[in-house]
Coordinates of C-alpha atoms and ligand atoms in Angstrom, one line a residue:
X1 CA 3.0 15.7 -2.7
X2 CA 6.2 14.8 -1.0
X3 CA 6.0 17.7 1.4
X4 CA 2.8 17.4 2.4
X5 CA 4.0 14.1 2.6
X6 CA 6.7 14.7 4.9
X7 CA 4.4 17.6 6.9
X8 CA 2.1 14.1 7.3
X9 CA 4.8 11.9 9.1
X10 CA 6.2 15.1 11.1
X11 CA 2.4 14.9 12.5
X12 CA 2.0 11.5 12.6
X13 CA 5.4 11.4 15.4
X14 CA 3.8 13.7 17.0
X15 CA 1.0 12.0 17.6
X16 CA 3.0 8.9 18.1
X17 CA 4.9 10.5 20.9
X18 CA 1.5 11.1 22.7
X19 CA 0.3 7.6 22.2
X20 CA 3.4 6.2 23.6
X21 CA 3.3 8.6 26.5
X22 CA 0.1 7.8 27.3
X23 CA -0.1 3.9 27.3
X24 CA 3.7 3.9 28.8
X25 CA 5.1 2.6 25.9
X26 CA 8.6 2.7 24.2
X27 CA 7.7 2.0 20.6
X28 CA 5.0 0.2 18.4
X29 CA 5.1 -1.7 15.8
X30 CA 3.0 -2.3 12.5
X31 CA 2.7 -5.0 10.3
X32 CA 1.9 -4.7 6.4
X33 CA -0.5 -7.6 7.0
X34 CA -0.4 -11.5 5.1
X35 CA -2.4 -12.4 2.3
X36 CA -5.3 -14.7 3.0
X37 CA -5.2 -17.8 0.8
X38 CA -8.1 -19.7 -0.7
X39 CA -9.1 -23.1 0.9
X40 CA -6.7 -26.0 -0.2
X41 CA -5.6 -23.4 -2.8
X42 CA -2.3 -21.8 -4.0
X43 CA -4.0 -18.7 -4.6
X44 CA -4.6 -15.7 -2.5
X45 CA -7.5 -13.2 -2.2
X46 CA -6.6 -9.6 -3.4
X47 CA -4.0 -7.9 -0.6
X48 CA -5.4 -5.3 1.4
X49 CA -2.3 -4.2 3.6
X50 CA -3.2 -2.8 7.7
X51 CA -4.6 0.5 7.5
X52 CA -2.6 1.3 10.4
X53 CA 0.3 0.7 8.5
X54 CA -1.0 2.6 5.1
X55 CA -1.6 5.5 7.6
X56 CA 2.8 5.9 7.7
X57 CA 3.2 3.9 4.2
X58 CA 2.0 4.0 0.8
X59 CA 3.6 0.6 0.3
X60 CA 0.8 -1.6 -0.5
X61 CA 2.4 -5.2 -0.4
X62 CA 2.6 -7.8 2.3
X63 CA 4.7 -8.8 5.2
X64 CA 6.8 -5.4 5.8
X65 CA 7.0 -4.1 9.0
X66 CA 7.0 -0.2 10.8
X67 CA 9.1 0.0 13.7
X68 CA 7.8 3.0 15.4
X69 CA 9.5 5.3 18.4
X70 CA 9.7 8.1 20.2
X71 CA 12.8 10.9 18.4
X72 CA 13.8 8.3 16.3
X73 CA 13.2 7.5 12.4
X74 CA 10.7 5.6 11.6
X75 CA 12.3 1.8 10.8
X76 CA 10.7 -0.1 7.9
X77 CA 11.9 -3.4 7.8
X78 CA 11.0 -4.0 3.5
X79 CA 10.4 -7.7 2.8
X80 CA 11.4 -8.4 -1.0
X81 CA 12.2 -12.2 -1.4
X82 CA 14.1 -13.5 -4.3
X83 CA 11.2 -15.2 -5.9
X84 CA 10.7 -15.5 -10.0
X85 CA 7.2 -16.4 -10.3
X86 CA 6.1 -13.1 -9.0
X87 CA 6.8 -9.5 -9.4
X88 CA 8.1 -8.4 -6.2
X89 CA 8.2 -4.7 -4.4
X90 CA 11.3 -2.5 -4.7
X91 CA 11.9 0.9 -2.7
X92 CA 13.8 1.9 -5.8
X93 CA 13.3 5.4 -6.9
X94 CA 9.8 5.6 -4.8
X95 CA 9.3 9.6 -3.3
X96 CA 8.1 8.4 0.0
X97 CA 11.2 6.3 0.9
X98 CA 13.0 9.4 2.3
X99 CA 11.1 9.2 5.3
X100 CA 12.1 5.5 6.9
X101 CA 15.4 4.1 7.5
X102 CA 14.8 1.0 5.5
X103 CA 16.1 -2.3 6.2
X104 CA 15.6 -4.9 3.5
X105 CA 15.3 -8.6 4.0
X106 CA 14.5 -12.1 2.0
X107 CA 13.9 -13.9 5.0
X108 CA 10.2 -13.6 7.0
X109 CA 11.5 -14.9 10.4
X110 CA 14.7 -12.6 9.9
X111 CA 12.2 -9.5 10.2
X112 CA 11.6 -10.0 14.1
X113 CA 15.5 -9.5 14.8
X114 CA 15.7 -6.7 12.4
X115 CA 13.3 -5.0 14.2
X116 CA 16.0 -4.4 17.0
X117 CA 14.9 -3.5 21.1
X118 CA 11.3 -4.3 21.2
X119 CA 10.4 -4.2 25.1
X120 CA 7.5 -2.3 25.9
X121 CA 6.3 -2.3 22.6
X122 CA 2.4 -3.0 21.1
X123 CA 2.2 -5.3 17.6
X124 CA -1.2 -3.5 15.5
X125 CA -1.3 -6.0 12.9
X126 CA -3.1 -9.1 11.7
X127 CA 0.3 -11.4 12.7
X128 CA -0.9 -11.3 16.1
X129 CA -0.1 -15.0 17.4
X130 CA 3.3 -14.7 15.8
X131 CA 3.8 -11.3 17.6
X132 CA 2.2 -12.7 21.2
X133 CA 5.1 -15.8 20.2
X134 CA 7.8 -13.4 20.0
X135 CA 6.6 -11.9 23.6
X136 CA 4.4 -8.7 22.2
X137 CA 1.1 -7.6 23.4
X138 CA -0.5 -7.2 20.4
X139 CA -3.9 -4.7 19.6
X140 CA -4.1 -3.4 22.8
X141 CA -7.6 -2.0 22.5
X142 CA -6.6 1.4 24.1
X143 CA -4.2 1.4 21.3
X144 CA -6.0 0.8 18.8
X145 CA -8.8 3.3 19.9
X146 CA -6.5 6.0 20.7
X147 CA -4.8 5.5 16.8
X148 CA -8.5 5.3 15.4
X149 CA -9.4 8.5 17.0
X150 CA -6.1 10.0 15.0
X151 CA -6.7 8.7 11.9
X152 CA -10.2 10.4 11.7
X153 CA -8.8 13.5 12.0
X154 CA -7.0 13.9 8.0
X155 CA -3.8 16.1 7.7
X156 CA -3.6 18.1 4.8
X157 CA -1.7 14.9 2.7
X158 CA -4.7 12.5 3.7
X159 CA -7.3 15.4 2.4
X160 CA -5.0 16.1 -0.6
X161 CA -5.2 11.8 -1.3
X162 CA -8.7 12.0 -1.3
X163 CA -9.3 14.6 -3.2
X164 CA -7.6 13.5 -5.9
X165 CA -9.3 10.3 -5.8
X166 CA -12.1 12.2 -6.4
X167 CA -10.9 14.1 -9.3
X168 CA -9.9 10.6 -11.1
X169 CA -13.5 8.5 -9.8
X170 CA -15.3 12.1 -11.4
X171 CA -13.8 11.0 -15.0
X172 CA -14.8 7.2 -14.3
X173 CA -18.1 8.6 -13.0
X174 CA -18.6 10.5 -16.4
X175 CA -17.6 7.9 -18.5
X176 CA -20.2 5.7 -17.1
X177 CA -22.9 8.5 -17.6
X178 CA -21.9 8.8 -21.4
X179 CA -22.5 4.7 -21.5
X180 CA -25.8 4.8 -19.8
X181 CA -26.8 7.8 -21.9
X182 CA -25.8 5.6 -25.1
X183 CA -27.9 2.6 -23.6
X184 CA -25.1 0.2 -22.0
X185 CA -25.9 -2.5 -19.6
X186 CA -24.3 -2.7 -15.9
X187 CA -20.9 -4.5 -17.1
X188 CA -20.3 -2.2 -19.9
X189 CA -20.8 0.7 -17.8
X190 CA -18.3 -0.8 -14.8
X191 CA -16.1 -1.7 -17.4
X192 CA -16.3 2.1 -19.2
X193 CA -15.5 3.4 -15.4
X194 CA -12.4 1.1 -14.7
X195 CA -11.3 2.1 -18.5
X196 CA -11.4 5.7 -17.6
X197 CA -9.8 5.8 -14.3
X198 CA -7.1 3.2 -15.1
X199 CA -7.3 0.7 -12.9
X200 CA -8.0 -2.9 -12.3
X201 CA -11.1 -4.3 -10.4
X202 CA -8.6 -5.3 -7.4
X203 CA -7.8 -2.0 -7.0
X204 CA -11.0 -0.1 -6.6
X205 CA -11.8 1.1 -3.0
X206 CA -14.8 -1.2 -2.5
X207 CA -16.2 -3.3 -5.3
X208 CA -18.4 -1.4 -7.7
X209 CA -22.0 -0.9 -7.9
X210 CA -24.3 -0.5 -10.9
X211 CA -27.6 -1.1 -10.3
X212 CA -30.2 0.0 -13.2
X213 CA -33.7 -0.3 -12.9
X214 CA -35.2 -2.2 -9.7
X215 CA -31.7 -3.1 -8.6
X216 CA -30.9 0.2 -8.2
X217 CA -32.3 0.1 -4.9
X218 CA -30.4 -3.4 -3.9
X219 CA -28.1 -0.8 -1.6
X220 CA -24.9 -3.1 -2.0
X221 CA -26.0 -4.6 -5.4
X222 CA -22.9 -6.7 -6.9
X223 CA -23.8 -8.3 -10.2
X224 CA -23.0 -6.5 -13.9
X225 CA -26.0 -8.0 -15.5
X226 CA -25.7 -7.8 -19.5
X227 CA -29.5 -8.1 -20.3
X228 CA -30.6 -5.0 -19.3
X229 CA -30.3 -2.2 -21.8
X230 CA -31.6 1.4 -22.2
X231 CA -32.8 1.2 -18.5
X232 CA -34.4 4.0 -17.0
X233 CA -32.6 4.4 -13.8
X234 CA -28.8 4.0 -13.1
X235 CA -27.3 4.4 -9.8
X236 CA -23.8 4.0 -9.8
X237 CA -21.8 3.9 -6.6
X238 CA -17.7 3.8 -7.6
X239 CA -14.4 5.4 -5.5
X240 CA -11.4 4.9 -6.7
X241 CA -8.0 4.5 -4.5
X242 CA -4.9 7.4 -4.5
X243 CA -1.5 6.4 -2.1
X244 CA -4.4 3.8 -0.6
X245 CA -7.2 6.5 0.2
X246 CA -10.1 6.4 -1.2
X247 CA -13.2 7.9 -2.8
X248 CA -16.7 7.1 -2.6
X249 CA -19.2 8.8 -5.2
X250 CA -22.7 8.1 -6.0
X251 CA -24.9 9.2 -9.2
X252 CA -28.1 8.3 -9.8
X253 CA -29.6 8.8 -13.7
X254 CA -32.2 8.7 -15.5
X255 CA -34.0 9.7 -19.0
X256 CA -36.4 11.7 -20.3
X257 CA -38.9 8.8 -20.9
X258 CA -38.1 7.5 -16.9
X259 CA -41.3 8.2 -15.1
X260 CA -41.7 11.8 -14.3
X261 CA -42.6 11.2 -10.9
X262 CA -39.4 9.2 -10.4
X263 CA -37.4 12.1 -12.4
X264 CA -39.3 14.7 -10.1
X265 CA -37.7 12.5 -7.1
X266 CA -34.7 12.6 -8.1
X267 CA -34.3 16.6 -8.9
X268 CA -35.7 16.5 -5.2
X269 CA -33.1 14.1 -3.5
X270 CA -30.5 16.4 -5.3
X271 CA -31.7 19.3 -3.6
X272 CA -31.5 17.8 -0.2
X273 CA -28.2 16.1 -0.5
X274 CA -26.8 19.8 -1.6
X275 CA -28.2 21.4 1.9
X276 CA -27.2 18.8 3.7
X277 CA -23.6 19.1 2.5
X278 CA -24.3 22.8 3.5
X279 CA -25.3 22.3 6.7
X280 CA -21.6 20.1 7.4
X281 CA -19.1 22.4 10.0
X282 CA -17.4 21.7 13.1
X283 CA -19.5 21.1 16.0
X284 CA -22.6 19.4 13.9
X285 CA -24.0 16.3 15.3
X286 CA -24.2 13.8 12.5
X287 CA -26.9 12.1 14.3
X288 CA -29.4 15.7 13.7
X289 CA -28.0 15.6 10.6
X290 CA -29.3 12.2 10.3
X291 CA -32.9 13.6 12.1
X292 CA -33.3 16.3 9.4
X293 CA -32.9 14.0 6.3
X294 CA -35.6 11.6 7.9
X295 CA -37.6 14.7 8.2
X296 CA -36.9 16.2 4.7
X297 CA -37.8 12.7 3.1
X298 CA -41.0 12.4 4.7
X299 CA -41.7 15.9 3.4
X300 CA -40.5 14.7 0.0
X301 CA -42.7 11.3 -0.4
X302 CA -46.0 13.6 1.0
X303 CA -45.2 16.3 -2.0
X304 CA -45.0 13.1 -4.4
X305 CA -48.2 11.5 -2.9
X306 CA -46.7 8.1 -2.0
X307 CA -47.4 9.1 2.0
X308 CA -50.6 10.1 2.4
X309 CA -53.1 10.5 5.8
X310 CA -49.9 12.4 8.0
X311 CA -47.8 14.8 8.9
X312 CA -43.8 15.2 8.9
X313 CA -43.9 14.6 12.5
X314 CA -46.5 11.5 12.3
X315 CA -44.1 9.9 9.4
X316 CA -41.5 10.3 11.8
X317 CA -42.7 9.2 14.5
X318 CA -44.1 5.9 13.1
X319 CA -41.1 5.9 11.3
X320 CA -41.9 5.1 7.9
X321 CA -39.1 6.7 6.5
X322 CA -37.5 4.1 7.6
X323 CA -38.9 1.9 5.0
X324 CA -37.9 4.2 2.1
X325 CA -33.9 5.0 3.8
X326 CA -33.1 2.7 5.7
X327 CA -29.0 3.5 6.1
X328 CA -27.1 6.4 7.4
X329 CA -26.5 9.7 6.1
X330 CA -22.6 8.7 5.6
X331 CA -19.7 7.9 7.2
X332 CA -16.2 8.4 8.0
X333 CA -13.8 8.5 4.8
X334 CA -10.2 7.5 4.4
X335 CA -8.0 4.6 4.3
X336 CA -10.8 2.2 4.9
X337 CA -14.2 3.6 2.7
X338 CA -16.1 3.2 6.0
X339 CA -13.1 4.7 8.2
X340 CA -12.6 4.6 11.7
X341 CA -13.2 6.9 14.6
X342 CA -17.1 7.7 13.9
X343 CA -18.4 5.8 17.1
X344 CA -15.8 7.7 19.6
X345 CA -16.2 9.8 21.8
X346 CA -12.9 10.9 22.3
X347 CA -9.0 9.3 22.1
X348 CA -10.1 6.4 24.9
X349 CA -12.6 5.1 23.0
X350 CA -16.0 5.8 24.9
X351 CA -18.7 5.1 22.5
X352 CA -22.0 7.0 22.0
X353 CA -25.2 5.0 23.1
X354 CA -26.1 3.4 19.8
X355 CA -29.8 4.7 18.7
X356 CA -32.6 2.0 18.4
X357 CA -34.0 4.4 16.1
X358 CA -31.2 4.5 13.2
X359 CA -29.0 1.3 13.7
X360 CA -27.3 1.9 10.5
X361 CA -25.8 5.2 11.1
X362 CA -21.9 4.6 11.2
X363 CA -21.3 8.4 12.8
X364 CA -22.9 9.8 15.4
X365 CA -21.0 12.6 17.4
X366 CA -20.1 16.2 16.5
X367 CA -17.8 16.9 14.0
X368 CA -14.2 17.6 13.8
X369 CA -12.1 20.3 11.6
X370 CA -10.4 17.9 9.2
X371 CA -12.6 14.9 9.5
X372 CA -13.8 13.8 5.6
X373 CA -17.3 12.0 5.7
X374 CA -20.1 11.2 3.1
X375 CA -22.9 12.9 2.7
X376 CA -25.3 10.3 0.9
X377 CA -29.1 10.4 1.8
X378 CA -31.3 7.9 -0.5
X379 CA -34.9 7.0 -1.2
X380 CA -35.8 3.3 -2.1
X381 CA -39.0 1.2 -3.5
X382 CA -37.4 -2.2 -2.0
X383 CA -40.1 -5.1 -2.2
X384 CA -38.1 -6.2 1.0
X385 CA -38.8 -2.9 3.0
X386 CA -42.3 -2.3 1.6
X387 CA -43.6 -5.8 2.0
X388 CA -43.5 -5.2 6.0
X389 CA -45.5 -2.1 5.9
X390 CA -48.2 -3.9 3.9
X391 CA -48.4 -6.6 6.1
X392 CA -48.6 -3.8 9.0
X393 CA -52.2 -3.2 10.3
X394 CA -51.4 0.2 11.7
X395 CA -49.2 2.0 9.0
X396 CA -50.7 0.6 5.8
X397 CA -53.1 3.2 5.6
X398 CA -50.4 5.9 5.2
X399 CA -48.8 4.5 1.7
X400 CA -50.5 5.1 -1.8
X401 CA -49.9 1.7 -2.9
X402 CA -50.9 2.3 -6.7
X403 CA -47.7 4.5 -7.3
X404 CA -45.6 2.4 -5.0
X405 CA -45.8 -0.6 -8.3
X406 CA -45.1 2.0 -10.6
X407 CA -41.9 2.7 -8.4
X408 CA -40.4 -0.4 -7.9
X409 CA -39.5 -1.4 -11.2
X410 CA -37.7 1.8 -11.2
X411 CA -35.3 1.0 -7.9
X412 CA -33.8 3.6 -5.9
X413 CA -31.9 7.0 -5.8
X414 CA -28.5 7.6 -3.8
X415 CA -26.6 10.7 -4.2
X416 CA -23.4 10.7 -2.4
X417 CA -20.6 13.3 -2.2
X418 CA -17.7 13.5 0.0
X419 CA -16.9 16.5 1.7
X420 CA -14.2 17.9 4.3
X421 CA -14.6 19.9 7.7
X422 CA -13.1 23.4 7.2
X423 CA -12.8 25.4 9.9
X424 CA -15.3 27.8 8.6
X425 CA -17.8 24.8 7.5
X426 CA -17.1 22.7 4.8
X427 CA -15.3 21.7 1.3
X428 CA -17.4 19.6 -1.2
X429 CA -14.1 17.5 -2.6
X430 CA -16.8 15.9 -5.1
X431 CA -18.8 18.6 -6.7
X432 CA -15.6 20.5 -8.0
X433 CA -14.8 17.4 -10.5
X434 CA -18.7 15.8 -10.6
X435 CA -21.9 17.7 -10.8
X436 CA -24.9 15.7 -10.3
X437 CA -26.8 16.0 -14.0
X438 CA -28.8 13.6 -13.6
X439 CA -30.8 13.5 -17.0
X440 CA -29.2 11.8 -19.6
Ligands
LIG501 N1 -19.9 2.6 -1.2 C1 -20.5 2.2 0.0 C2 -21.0 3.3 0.8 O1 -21.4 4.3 0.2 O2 -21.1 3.3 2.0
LIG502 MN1 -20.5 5.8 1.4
LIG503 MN1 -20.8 4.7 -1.8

């Protein structure tokens, strides 16, 4: 780890060199980020520290700074206060510390000084009136695009992160399959998964989702219910977080007794999401991507007799497949679970005209060697969605509404692996620790 590790920051100074070049620069600098506190409260939300500054350092605590130059070593200015009521970070015996020249300080306003010559610099942080105070221009967006557009591209430390936040989700993952197979309900199950990957709730990537039943197609569904037992459908959406990377998996279950025509959509959605992760190499547009999984799930809900009276085309065209998956294919993957850089164009931040057609898509263009994204395609009976296309004089015609109630009490299906651009095509970073047996 610690030479990829250093490899990493060797690249990253490269790239720093042409950012600074670039914008006519002499130096940025990056701040850890300060906790948000609660409304006439002492107590703060959960720390999430600047992704910009996780993309140098692992530290994950507030109020540090990056000092960052051209042929010089990085500066971290390390804020540790002599404080007794809470633990407090230390650089002692950490591998990564090698790297910085580390100035530590008790004092927050002492941090400015101890930054040293700051003219001609950019602040990226969320102490941005304090920085404009002390004369920076801070989050310059050609910056912050130019940065974004880096930090899609992973070096081989970012991939290696993530990968092994996929290895440790997997034993979460099949934790939480053994519960549902024993008949858990949704807070046993997210309890099982933070058990197995040994973790707190705070630390998880993105907050967990266990939807059983009709919840299962709630796409961002938060509660752990405790009533609902031996369900027949579990979808289970969990990541969990290595040197602040993250993973994000879906599974979706079911039993023997679920419905066959659910279980038959399932083994189908299974299928697709495996040659879809096929189809993933360099120079793939992920909006075609996007086109083909509309297409293959309007093929999919004809087979199963839920659309009836069209073709592919005519489903598509009328989009009604909209109704059923109504999100993207995936995303970007890395620091942040819904990473940056999958709107650009290039390093000055051009976007792509946004498509009427699939608003939700978070990544349109072609794709880069090294660039980690999700490959999740669903297929949901949401009330919400369906209720619309009832109420629609035109496209009512086209749904068999009989099995459409005996498939919302059974939710939805997401399967969702996360895969890397190889030069050659693709690596599936999921599949190697997580297959997708689905029948409990
Ligand atoms: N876990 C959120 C997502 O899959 O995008
Ligand atoms: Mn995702
Ligand atoms: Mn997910």
């Amino acid at each position: 780890m610690s030479t990829l590790f250093k490899q990493h920051i060797r690249h990253q100074i490269k790239r720093l060199e042409e950012i600074l070049s670039e914008h006519s620069l002499d130096g940025l600098v990056l701040g850890a980020g300060t906790p948000f506190v609660y409304f006439r409260d002492d107590q703060e939300a959960p720390f999430h520290p600047n992704p910009y500054f996780t993309h140098w350092c692992p530290e994950r605590s507030p109020h540090h700074f990056l000092h960052l130059r051209a042929g010089q070593k990085p500066k971290l200015v390390f804020y540790t206060p002599k404080d007794y009521w809470y633990e407090q970070p230390s650089v002692e015996g950490i591998d990564w510390v090698d790297e910085f020249e580390v100035i530590q300080t008790d004092n927050l306003e002492a941090r400015w000084t101890l930054l040293g010559e700051t003219k001609r610099h950019v602040f990226i942080g969320s102490e941005e009136k304090e920085a404009k105070e002390k004369g920076f221009v801070a989050n310059a967006d050609k910056v912050l695009a130019h940065l974004d557009w880096f930090r899609a591209e992973k070096t081989s430390y970012e991939i290696d992160c993530i990968e092994k936040a996929n290895e440790n989700a997997a034993i979460g993952h099949k934790a939480a399959r053994k519960m549902f197979k024993k008949g858990a309900n949704e807070l046993e199950v997210h309890l099982a998964f933070l058990e197995a990957v040994q973790c707190s709730e705070y630390e998880l990537p993105y907050p967990s989702i266990v939807g059983m039943n009709e919840k299962s197609a709630t796409l961002h569904y938060q509660k752990k219910r405790t009533g609902v037992k031996k369900a027949d459908v579990m979808l289970i959406d969990c990541g969990a977080r290595v040197r602040g990377y993250a993973s994000d998996i879906t599974r979706t279950y079911v039993r023997k007794k679920t419905p066959r025509i659910f279980r038959n959509l399932l083994g189908t959605m299974d299928a697709l999401q495996k040659s879809l992760c096929k189809q993933v190499r360099p120079g793939v547009s992920y909006f075609d991507l996007q086109v083909k999984t509309h297409r293959a799930i309007a093929e999919i809900l004809l087979d199963a007799g839920v659309l009836k009276g069209c073709d592919v085309d005519l489903a598509f065209e009328k989009e009604l497949t909209n109704v059923f998956y109504p999100h993207g294919l995936g995303h970007m993957l890395g620091i942040q679970v819904h990473d940056v850089g999958g709107f650009q164009k290039d390093h000055t931040g051009a976007d792509d005209e946004q498509s009427p057609k699939f608003p939700k898509l978070r990544m349109r263009r072609a794709l880069r060697v090294n660039e980690v994204v999700t490959v999740e395609p669903g297929l949901y009976f949401m009330p919400l969605r369906l209720e619309g296309l009832k109420g629609d004089d035109d496209l009512r015609k086209y749904v068999k509404w009989s099995l459409i109630d005996e498939l919302v009490p059974l939710g939805g299906i997401r399967i969702e692996d996360n895969v890397v651009v190889t030069n050659s095509g693709y690596r599936n970073l999921t599949r190697p620790y997580l297959k997708s047996d689905y029948l409990v």
